[in-house]
Coordinates of C-alpha atoms and ligand atoms in Angstrom, one line a residue:
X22 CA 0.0 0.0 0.0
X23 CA 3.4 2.5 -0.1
X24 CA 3.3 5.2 -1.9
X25 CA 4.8 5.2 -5.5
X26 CA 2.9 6.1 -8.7
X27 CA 2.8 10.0 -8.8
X28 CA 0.5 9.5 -11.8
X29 CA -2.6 8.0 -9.7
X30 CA -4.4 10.7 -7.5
X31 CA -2.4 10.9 -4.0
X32 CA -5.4 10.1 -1.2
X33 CA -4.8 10.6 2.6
X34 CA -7.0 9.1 5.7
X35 CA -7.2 10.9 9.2
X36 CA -8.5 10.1 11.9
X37 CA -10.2 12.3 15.2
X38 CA -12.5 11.5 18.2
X39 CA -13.6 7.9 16.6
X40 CA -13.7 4.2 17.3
X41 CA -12.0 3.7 13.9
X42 CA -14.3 1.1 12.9
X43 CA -15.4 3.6 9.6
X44 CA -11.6 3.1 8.7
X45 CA -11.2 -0.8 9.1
X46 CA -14.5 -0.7 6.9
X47 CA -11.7 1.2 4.5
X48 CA -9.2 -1.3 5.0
X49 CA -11.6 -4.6 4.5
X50 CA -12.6 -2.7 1.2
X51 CA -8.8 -2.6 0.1
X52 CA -8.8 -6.0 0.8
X53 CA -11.5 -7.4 -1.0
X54 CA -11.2 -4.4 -4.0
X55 CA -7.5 -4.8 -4.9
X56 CA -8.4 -2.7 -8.0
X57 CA -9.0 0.3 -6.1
X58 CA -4.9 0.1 -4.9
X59 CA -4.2 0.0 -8.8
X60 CA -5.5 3.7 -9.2
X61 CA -5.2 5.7 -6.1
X62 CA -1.8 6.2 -3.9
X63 CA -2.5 5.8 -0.8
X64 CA 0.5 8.3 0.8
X65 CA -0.6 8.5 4.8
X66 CA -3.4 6.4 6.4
X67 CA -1.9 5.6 10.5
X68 CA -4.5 2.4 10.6
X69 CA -3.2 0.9 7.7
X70 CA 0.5 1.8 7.3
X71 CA 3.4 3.3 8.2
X72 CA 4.4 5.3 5.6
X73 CA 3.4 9.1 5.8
X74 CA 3.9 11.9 3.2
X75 CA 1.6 15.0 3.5
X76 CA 1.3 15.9 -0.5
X77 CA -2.2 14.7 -1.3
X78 CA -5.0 15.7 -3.7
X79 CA -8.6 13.7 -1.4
X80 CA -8.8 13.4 2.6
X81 CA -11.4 11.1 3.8
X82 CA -11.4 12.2 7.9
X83 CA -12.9 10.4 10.3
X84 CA -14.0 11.3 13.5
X85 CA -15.6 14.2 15.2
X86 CA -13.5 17.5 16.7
X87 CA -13.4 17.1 20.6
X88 CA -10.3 19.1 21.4
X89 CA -9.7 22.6 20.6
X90 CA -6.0 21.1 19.3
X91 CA -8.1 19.6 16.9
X92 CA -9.1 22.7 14.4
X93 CA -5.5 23.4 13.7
X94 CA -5.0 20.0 12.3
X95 CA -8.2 20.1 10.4
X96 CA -7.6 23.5 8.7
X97 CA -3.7 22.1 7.5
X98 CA -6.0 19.1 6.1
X99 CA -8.6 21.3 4.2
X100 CA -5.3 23.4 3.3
X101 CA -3.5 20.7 1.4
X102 CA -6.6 18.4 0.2
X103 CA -8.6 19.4 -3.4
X104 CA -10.9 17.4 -1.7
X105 CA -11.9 16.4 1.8
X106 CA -14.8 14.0 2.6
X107 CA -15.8 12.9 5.6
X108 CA -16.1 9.4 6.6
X109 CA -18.9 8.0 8.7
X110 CA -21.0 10.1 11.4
X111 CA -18.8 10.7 13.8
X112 CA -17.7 13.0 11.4
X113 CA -20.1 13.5 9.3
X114 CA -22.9 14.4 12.1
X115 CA -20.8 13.8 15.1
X116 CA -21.8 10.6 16.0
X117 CA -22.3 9.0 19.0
X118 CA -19.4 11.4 20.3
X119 CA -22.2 13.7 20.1
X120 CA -24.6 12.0 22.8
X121 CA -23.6 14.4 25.3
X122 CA -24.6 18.0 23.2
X123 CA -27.0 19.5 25.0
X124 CA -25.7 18.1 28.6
X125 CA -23.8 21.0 30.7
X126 CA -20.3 20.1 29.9
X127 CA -18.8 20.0 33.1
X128 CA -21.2 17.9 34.7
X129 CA -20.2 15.3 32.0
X130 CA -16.9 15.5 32.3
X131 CA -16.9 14.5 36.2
X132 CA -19.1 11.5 35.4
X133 CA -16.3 10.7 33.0
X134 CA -13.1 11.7 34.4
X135 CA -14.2 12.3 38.1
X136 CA -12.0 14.8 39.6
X137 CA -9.3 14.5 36.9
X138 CA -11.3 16.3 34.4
X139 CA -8.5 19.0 33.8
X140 CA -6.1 16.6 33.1
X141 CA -8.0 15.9 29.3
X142 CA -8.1 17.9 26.4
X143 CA -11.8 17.8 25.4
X144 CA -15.0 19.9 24.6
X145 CA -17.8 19.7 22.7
X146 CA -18.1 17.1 20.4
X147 CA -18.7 18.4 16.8
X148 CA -18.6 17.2 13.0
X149 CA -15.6 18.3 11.1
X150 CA -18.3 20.9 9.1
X151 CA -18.0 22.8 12.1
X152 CA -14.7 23.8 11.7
X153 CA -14.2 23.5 7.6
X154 CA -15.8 23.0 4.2
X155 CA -16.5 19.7 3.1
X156 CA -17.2 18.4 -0.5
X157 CA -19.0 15.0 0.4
X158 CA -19.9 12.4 2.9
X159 CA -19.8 9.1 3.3
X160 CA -22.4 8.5 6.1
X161 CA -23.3 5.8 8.8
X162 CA -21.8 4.2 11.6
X163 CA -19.7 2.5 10.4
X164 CA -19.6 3.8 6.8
X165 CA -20.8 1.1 3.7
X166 CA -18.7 -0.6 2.7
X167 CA -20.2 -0.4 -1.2
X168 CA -21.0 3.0 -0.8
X169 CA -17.3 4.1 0.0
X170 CA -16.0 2.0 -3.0
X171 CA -19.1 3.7 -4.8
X172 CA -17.8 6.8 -3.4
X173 CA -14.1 6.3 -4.8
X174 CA -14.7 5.6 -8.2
X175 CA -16.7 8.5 -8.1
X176 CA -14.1 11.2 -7.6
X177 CA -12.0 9.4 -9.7
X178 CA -14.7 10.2 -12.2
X179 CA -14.9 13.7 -10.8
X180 CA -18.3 13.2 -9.3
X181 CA -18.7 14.8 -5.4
X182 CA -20.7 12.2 -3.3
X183 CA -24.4 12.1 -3.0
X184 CA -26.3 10.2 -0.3
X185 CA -30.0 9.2 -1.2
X186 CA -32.1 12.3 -0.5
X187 CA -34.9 9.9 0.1
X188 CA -35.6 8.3 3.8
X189 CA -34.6 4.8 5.2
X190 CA -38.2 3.3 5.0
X191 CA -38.1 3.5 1.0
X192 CA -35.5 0.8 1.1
X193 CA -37.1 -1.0 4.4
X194 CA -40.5 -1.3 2.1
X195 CA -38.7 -2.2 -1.2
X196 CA -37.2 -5.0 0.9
X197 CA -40.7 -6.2 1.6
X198 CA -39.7 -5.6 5.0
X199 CA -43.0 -5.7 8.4
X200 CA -42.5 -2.3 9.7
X201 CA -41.6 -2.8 13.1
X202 CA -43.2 0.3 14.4
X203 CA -46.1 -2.0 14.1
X204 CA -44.5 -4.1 15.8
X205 CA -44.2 -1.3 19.0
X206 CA -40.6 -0.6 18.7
X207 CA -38.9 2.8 18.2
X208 CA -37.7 3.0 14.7
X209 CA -35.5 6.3 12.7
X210 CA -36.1 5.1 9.6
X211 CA -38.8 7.6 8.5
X212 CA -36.6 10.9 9.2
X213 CA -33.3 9.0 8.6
X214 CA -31.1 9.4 5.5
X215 CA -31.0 5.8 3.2
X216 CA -28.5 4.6 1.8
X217 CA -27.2 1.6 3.7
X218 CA -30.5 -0.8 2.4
X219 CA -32.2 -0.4 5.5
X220 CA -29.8 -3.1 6.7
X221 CA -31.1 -2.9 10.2
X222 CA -34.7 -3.3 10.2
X223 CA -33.5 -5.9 7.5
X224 CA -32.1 -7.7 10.7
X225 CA -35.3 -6.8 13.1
X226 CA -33.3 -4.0 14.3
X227 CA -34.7 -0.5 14.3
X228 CA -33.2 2.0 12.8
X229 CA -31.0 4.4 15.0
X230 CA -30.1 7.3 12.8
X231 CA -26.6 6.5 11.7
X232 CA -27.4 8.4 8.6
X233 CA -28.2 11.7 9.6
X234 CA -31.6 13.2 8.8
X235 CA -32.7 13.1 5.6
X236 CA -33.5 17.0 4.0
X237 CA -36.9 18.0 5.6
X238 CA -37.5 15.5 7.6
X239 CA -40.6 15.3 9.3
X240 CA -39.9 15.2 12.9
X241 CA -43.1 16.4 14.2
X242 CA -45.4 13.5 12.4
X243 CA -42.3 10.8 13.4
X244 CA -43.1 11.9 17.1
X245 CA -46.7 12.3 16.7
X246 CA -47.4 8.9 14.8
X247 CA -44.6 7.0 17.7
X248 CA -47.1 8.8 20.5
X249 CA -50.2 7.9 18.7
X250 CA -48.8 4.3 19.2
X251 CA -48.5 4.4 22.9
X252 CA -44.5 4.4 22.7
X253 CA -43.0 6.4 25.5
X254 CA -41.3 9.8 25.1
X255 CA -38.6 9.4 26.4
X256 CA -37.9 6.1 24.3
X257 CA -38.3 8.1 21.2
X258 CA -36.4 10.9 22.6
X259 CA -33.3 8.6 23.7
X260 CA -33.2 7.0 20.4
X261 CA -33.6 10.5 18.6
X262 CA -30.5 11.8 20.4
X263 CA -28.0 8.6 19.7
X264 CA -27.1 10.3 16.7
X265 CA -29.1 13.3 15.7
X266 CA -28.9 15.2 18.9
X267 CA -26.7 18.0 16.8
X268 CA -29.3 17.8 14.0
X269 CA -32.3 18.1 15.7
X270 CA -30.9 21.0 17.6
X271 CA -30.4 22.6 13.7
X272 CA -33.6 21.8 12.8
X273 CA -35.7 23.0 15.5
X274 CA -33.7 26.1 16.0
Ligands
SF4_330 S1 -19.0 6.5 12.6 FE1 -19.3 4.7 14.0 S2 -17.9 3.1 13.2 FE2 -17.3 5.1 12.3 S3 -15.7 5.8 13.6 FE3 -17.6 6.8 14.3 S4 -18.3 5.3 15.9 FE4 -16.8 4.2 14.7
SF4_331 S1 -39.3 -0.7 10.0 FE1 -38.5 1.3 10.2 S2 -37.4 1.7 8.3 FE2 -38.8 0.0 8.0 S3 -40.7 0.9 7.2 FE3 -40.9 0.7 9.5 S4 -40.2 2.7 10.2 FE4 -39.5 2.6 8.1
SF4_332 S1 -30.9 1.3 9.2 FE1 -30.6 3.3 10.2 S2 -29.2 2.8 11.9 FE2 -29.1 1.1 10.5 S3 -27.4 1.5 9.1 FE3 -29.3 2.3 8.1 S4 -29.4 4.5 8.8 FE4 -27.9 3.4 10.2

């Protein structure tokens, strides 16, 4: 995976406030798509290699910014990158990073670090949008696996990424899918972004939001129609702010 071709576009990964699980889905892809090493150079990626030049032309970045130290690496990214796309929503939305927006700050960081608090570098928990432009997204948590290879042939092609407009339950009823909000659970999928096949209520899992809300989503008639169906508040509220707390915030402002 060392860098050598100066021909082949030069592509960087970085990573912030993460699990990394969005860039093992990027490694298990190079594994299994051997043609995508053929026609990128992959010059810095710390998951995957060792070797480490900073002349690049696309920066995938995952994670969200936590730390004020952060911004300054984020800005030399979007400085040296024609292209920067951000992988999966931690960075994309903020991700589950983001489960504490909205708490008072300090109170969360004594239930985390006790009395040591001071000792860590760390703030709010934001997507890297809040600190500079991005040209695309790859969403979810972790990311798709086709949709990043998708995604990569794409800019190759010169197309920007574009996530489905449309809302999870399009896929979930084109899978022939039973709608398990029927079924009395709490399920995204009627605000959330698709994209990913409505793999989890695929699974008899409801959807959680990974995605990011889809353009106008209809928050009101989610929590109206979940109500009408007898399922607590604050269930519908927990799951709402897994992933979307940020959003939500945007939307209802
Ligand atoms: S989006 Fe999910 S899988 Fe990807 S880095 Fe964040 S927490 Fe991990
Ligand atoms: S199970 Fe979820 S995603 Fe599927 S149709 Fe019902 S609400 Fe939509
Ligand atoms: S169904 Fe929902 S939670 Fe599951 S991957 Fe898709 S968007 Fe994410």
């Amino acid at each position: 995976m060392a860098a050598g071709n100066c021909a082949k576009p030069r592509v960087a990964f970085f990573d912030f406030a993460s699990c990394e699980g969005c860039q093992l889905t990027v490694v298990d892809c190079l594994q299994t798509h051997l043609d995508l090493l053929q026609v990128v150079d992959i010059v810095q990626f710390r998951e995957a290699m060792s070797e480490r030049e900073e002349d690049y032309l696309i920066a995938f970045v995952e994670g969200s910014v936590t730390r004020p130290s952060d911004e300054a690496r984020l800005l030399a990214i979007r400085r040296q990158a024609a292209i920067v796309v951000a992988l999966g929503a931690c960075a994309h939305i903020g991700g589950v990073n983001a489960v504490r927006h909205g708490w008072d700050f300090n109170a969360v960081r004594k239930t985390v670090y006790g009395d040591e608090g001071h000792r860590y570098e760390t703030g709010e928990a934001r997507p890297i949008s809040a600190v500079i432009p991005v040209d695309g997204v790859v969403p979810g948590c972790p990311i798709d696996r086709q949709e990043f290879i998708r995604t990569v042939r794409g800019l190759l092609q010169g197309r920007l990424p574009r996530p489905p407009e449309y809302a999870v339950c399009v896929e979930c009823k084109s899978r022939e899918n039973a709608c398990l909000v029927l079924q009395g659970e709490v399920c995204l999928g009627s605000v959330t972004r698709a994209g990913c096949g409505a793999i989890c209520p695929t699974y008899q899992t409801a959807c959680e939001g990974c995605r990011g809300l889809m353009p106008d989503a209809n928050l009101a008639g989610l929590r109206a129609d979940l109500a009408a169906r007898d399922l607590p508040t604050e269930s519908v509220e927990a799951a709402l702010q897994l992933f979307l707390s940020r959003e939500l915030d945007q939307q209802e402002a």
